[in-house]
XYZ file of C-alpha atoms in Angstrom:
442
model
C -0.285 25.633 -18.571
C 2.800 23.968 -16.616
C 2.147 22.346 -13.402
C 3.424 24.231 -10.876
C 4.577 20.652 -9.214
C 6.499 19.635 -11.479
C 9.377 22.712 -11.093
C 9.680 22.510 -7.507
C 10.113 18.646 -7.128
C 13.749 16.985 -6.657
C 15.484 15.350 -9.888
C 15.331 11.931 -7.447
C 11.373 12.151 -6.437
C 10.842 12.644 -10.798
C 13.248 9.759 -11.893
C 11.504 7.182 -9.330
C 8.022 8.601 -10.639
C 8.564 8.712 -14.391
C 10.857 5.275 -14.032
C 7.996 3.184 -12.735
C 5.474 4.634 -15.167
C 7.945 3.315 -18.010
C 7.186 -0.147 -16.681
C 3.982 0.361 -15.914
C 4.010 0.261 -12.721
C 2.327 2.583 -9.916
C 5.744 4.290 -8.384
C 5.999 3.293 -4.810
C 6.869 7.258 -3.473
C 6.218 10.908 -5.534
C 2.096 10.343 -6.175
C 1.636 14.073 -4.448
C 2.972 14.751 -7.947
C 0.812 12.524 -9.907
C -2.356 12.886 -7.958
C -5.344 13.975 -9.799
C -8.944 14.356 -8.217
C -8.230 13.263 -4.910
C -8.498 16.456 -3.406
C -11.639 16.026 -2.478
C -10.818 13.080 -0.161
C -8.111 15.165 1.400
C -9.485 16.925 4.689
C -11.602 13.638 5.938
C -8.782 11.122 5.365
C -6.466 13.934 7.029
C -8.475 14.004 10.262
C -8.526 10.277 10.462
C -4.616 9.262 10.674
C -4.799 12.489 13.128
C -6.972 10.647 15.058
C -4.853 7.746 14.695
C -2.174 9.451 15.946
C -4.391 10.889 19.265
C -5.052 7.321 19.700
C -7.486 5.730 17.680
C -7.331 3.268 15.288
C -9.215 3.414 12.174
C -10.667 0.597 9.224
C -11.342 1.844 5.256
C -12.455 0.328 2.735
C -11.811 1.399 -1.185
C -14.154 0.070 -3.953
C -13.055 0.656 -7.702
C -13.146 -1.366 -10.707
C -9.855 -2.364 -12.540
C -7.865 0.751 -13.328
C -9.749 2.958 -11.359
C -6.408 3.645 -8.741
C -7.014 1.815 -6.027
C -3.045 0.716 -5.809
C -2.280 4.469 -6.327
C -4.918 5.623 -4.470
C -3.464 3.257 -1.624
C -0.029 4.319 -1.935
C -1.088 7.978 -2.037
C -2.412 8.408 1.403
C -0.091 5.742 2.399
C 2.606 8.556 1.579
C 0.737 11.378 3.158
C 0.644 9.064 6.638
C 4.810 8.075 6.172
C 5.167 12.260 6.169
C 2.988 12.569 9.506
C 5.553 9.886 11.029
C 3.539 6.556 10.327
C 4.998 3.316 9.286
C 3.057 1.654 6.207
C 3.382 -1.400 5.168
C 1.167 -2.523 1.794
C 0.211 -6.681 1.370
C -1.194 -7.941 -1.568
C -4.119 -10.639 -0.892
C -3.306 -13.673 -2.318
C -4.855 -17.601 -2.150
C -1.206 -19.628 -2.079
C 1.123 -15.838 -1.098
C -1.210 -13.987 1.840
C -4.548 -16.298 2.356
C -6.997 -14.219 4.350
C -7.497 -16.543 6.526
C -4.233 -16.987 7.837
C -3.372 -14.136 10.064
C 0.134 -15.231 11.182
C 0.663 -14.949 7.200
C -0.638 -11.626 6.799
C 1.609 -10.596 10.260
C 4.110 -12.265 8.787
C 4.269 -10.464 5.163
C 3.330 -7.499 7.230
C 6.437 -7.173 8.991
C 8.213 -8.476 5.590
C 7.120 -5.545 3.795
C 7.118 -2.316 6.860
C 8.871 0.298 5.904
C 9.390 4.206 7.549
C 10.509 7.574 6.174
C 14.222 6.225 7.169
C 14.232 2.640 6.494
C 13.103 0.451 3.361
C 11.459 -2.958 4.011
C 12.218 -4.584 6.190
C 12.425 -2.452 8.694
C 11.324 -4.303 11.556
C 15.135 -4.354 13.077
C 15.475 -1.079 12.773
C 12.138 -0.480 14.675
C 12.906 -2.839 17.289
C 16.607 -1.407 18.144
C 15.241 1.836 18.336
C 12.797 0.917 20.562
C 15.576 -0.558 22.924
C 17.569 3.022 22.599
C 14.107 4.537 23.844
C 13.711 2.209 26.839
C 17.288 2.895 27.836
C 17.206 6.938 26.991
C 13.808 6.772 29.246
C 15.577 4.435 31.865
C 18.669 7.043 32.151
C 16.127 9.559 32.089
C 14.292 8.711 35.402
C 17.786 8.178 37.112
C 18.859 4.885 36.604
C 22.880 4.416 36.702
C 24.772 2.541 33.993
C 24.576 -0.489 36.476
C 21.144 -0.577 37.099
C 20.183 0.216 33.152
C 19.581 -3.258 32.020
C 17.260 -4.247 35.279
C 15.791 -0.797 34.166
C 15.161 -1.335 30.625
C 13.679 -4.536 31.988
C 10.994 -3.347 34.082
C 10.343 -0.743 31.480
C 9.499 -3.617 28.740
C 7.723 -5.298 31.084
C 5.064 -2.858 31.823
C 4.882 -1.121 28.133
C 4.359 -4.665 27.012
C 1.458 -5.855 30.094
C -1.302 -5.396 27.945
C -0.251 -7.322 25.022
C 1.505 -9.775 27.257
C -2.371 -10.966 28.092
C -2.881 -11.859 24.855
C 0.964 -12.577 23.574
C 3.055 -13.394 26.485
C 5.701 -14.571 24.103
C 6.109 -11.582 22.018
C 7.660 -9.797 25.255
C 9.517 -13.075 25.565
C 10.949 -13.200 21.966
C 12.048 -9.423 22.444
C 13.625 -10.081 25.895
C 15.339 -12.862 23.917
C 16.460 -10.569 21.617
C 18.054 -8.156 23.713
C 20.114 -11.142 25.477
C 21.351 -12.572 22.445
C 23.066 -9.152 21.292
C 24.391 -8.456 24.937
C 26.279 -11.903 24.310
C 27.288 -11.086 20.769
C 25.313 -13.770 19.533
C 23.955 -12.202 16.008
C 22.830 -15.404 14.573
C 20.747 -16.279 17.810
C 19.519 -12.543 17.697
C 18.883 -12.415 14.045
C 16.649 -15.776 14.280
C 14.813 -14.697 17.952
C 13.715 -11.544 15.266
C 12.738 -13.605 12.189
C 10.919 -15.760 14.973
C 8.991 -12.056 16.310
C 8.610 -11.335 12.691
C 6.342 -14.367 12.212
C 8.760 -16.545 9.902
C 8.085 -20.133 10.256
C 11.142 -22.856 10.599
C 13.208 -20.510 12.740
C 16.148 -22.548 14.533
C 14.778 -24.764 17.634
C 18.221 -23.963 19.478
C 17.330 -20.211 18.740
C 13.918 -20.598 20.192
C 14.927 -22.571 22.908
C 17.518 -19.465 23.671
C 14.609 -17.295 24.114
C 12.634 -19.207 25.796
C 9.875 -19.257 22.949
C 7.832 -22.317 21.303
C 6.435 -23.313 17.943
C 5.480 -20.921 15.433
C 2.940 -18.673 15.656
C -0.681 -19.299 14.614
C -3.567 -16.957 13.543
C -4.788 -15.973 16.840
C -1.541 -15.009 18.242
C -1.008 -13.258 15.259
C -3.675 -10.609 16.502
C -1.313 -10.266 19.592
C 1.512 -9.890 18.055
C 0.129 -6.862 15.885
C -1.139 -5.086 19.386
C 2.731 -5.788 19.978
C 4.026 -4.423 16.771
C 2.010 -0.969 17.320
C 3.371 -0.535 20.813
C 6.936 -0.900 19.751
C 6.111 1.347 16.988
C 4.796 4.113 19.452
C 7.504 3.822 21.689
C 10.152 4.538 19.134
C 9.039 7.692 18.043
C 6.479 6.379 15.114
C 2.922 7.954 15.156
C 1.110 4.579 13.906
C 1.509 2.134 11.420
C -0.773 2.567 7.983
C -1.769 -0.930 6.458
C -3.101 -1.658 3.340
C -4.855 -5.309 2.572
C -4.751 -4.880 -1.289
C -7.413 -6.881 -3.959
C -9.029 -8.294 -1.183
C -11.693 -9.215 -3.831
C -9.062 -12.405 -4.835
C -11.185 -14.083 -1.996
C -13.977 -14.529 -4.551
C -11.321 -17.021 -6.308
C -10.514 -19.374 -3.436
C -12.562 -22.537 -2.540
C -15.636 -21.720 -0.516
C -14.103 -23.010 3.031
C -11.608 -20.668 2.849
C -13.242 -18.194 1.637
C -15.462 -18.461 4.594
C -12.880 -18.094 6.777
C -11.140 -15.044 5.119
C -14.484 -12.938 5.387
C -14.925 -14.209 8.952
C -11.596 -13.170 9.530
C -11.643 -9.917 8.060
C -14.842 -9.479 10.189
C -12.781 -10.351 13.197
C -10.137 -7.842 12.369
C -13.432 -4.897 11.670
C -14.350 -5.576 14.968
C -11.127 -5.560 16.848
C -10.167 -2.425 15.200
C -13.553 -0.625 16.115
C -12.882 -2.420 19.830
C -9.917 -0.074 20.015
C -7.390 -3.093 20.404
C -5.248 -1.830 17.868
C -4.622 2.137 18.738
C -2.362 3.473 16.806
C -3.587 1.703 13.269
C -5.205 2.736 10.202
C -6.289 -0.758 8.561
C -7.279 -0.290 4.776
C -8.392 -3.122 2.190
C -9.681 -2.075 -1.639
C -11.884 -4.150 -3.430
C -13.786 -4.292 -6.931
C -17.647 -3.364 -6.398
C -18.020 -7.061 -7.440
C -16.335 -7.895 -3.731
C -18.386 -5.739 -1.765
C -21.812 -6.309 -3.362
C -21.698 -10.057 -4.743
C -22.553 -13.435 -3.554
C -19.162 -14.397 -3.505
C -17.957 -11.858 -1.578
C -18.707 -9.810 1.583
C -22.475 -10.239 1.165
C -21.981 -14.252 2.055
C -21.346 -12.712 5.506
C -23.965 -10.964 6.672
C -22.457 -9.055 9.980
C -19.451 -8.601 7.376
C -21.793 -6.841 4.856
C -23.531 -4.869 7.868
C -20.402 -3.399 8.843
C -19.284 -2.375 5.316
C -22.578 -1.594 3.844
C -22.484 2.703 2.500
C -25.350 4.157 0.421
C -23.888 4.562 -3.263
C -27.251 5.549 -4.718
C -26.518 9.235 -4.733
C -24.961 11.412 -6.988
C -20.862 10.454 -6.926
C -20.563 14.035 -6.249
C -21.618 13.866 -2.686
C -19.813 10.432 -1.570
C -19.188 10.802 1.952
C -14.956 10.514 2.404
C -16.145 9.919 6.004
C -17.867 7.120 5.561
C -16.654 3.577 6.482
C -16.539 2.569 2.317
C -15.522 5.038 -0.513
C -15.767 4.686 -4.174
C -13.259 5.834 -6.492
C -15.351 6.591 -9.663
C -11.998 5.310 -11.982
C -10.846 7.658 -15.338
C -13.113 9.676 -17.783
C -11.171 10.405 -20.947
C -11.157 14.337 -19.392
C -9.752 13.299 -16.462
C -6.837 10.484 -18.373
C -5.967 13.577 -20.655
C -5.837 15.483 -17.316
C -3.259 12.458 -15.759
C -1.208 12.704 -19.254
C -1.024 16.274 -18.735
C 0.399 16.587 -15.805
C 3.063 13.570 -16.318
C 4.356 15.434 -19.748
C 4.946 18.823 -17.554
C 6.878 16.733 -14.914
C 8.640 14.954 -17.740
C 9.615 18.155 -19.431
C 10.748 19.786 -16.017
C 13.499 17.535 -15.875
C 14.273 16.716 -20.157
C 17.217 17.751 -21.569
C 14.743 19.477 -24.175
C 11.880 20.688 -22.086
C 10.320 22.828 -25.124
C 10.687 19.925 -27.418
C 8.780 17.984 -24.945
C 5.632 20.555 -24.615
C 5.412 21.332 -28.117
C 5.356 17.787 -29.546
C 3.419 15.957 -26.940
C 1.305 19.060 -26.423
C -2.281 19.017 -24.731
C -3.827 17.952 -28.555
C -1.460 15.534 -28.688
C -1.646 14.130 -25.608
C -5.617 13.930 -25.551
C -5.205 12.160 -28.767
C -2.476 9.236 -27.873
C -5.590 8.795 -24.588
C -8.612 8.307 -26.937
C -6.073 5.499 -29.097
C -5.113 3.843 -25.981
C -8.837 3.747 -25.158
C -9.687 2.451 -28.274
C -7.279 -0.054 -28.102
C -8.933 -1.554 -24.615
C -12.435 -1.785 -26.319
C -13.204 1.643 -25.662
C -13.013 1.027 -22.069
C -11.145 4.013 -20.636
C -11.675 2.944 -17.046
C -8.563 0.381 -17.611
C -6.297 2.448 -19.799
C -3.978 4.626 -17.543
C -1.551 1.809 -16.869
C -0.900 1.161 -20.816
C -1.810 5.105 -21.601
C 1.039 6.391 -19.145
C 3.515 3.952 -20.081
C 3.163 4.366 -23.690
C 3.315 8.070 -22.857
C 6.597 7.895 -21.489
C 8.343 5.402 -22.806
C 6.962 5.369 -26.963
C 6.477 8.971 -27.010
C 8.590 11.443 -24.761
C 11.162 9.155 -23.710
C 12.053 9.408 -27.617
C 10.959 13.386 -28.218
C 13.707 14.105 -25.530
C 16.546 11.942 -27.190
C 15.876 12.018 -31.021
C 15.901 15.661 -32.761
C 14.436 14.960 -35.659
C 11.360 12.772 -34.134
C 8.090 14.065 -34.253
C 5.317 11.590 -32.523
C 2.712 12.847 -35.180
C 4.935 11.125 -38.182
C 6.718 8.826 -36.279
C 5.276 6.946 -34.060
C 1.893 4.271 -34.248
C 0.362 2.825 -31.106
C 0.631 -0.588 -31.099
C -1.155 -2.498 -28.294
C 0.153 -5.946 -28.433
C -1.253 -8.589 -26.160
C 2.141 -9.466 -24.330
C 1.946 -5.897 -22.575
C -1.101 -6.452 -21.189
C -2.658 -8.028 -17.807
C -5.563 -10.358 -18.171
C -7.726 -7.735 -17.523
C -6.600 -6.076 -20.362
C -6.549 -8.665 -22.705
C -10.091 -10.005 -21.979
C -11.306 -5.994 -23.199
C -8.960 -5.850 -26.097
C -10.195 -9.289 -27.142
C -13.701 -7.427 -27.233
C -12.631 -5.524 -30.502
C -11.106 -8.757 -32.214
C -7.455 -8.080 -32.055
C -4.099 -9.690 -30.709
C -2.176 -6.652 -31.819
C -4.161 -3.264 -32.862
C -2.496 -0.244 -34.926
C -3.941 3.201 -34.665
C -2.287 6.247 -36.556
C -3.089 9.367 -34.602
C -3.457 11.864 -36.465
């Protein structure tokens, strides 16, 4: 049976899906259409960015192995959060990239990577100008003339910013700065004043100077800047800003000082959050069980541990979405046939054969080419959707839709070679014995 998705969806949302599934890559917009068994996640994590948006600020945390989705899973509700109005922004953890415990790194990449339903990263100039259009709009608004606007739009900056001004007195600073440098016509002084606000490092001193800002800024003012960030982001029409801390289970790699200080200051962030600092933001980090339950990870915190710590002995079938951690139990072989399913009946919806598509890769078929792929990774379907998916679409319908005469049954042979695959990958595959494995489906 077609999915009903995959007829009413735009030839653009389908290329960007189907595209980044020929790489192997999780597509960055169009999951709705990929989604499969998150439904049951849908209502809690629905009232929680509402309750972001009345206010509140909320912290997640995602546990699954390797493969289970977490990236998708991520970028998913990340999606349904950019369609209530959010702006989302997604860093990866990383030891020499995004260290933990540097927080003027993670503002930094944060602001590098923010994106809204209008603008692509960055869009931190985008925010920021709008934001100035508001504060003039709402000075004109209460009566101010076109020669009192700027001492307006002054005194409105000054007390939408007192708050974070108490921690961050420069961030109202660097934005006054800002504004000054345009009204001159001085884009390379405004440009830099912004890179500056955005937490780059090295920005001109003559540029700083011009602002009246100093230095760069460190890890606590970092935490300032942020309570900044979500004000601006309110005040220009954006209902909060959805950010995702990805593989924060890297921290198990680092050396044990800084590892130390990337729990504490994750722990820092937990509590800030819960505080209510921060309304306006829904803060999300995923993790390997390995993270949240090993010696290496959150459990050599202990008030880090306390504050993530959920009861998984249950059945998975009443997880509580709720709750502060959720598990994502990864792929069954039903539920990768189920995945392959649906991505053949959005490939066919926009194929130049369609019913060459369904009748070649049909549900047998497809089911088949999922148990290989398995195979091929040791058995271990848990880690096979990224190859399965991307063999799916590129070996197999990619070539159904352009070649007449090919049939995937006589034609085609998985081949998992260990180029394609991440070290993850490799490691299982190198459980069966093989660089390279062939198997005919029949």
């Amino acid at each position: 049976m077609t999915d009903p998705r995959s007829s009413a969806v735009s030839a653009a949302r389908r290329r960007t899906a189907i595209d980044a599934l020929r790489r192997g890559a999780v597509p960055e917009t169009g999951l709705d259409l990929l989604a499969t068994g998150l439904d049951r996640f849908e209502s809690a994590l629905d009232a929680e960015l509402d309750a972001v948006i009345s206010g509140a600020s909320v912290f997640k945390a995602v546990r699954g192995e390797y493969g289970s989705g977490k990236t998708f899973f991520t970028r998913w509700l990340g999606e349904r959060a950019k369609q209530r109005g959010f702006a989302v922004a997604e860093i990866q953890i990383s030891e020499t990239e995004t260290p933990l415990h540097r927080l003027e790194t993670v503002y930094r990449r944060l602001t590098e990577r923010l994106t809204t339903a209008s603008f692509p990263p960055s869009a931190l100039r985008p925010v920021v100008d709008a934001w100035f259009y508001a504060l003039e709009e709402d000075a004109l608004a209460d009566g101010a003339s076109e020669d009192e606007l700027a001492d307006a739009v002054e005194n409105l900056l000054t007390a939408r910013l007192t708050e974070v001004s108490r921690h961050a007195p420069s961030f109202a600073t660097a934005l006054r700065g800002y504004r000054a440098a345009l009204a001159r016509g001085d884009e390379a002084t405004a440009s830099a004043v912004l890179a500056w606000l955005g937490g780059q490092p090295h920005v001109a001193a003559a540029a700083r100077r011009s602002a009246g800002v100093r230095g760069d800024l460190d890890h606590f003012g970092a935490l300032g800047f942020l309570q900044g960030l979500l004000t601006v982001l309110r005040d220009s029409g954006h209902r909060g800003l959805f950010l995702v801390l990805d593989e924060v289970e890297t921290l198990q790699r680092v050396r044990s000082d800084a590892r130390d200080k990337a729990l504490n200051a994750l722990r820092q962030l937990i509590d800030e959050v819960h505080s209510g600092r921060f309304p306006g933001l829904y803060l999300i980090i995923t993790g390997t069980p390995a993270f949240y339950d090993g010696q290496q990870g959150a459990q050599r915190l202990a008030p880090l541990a306390q504050r993530l710590a959920t009861d998984f002995t249950t059945d998975p079938r009443f997880d509580n979405p709720r709750a502060v951690q959720i598990r994502l139990p990864g792929f069954t072989q039903d539920s990768l046939v189920a995945l392959g399913i649906t991505i053949r009946d959005l490939y066919a919806a926009g194929a130049s054969a369609p019913d060459r598509v369904r009748v070649l890769a049909d549900d047998a078929y497809v089911a088949d080419l999922a148990g290989a792929v398995g195979g091929a990774l040791g058995g271990k379907v848990g880690v096979a959707p990224r190859v399965y998916l991307k063999k799916l679409v590129g070996d197999v319908l990619d070539r159904i839709d352009q070649f007449d005469d090919f049939d995937p049954r006589q034609h085609y042979r998985l081949t998992v070679s260990s180029g394609e695959l991440t070290e993850v990958e490799r490691n299982l595959a190198a459980a069966v014995s093989a660089d390279e494995i062939d198997l005919d489906i029949p």
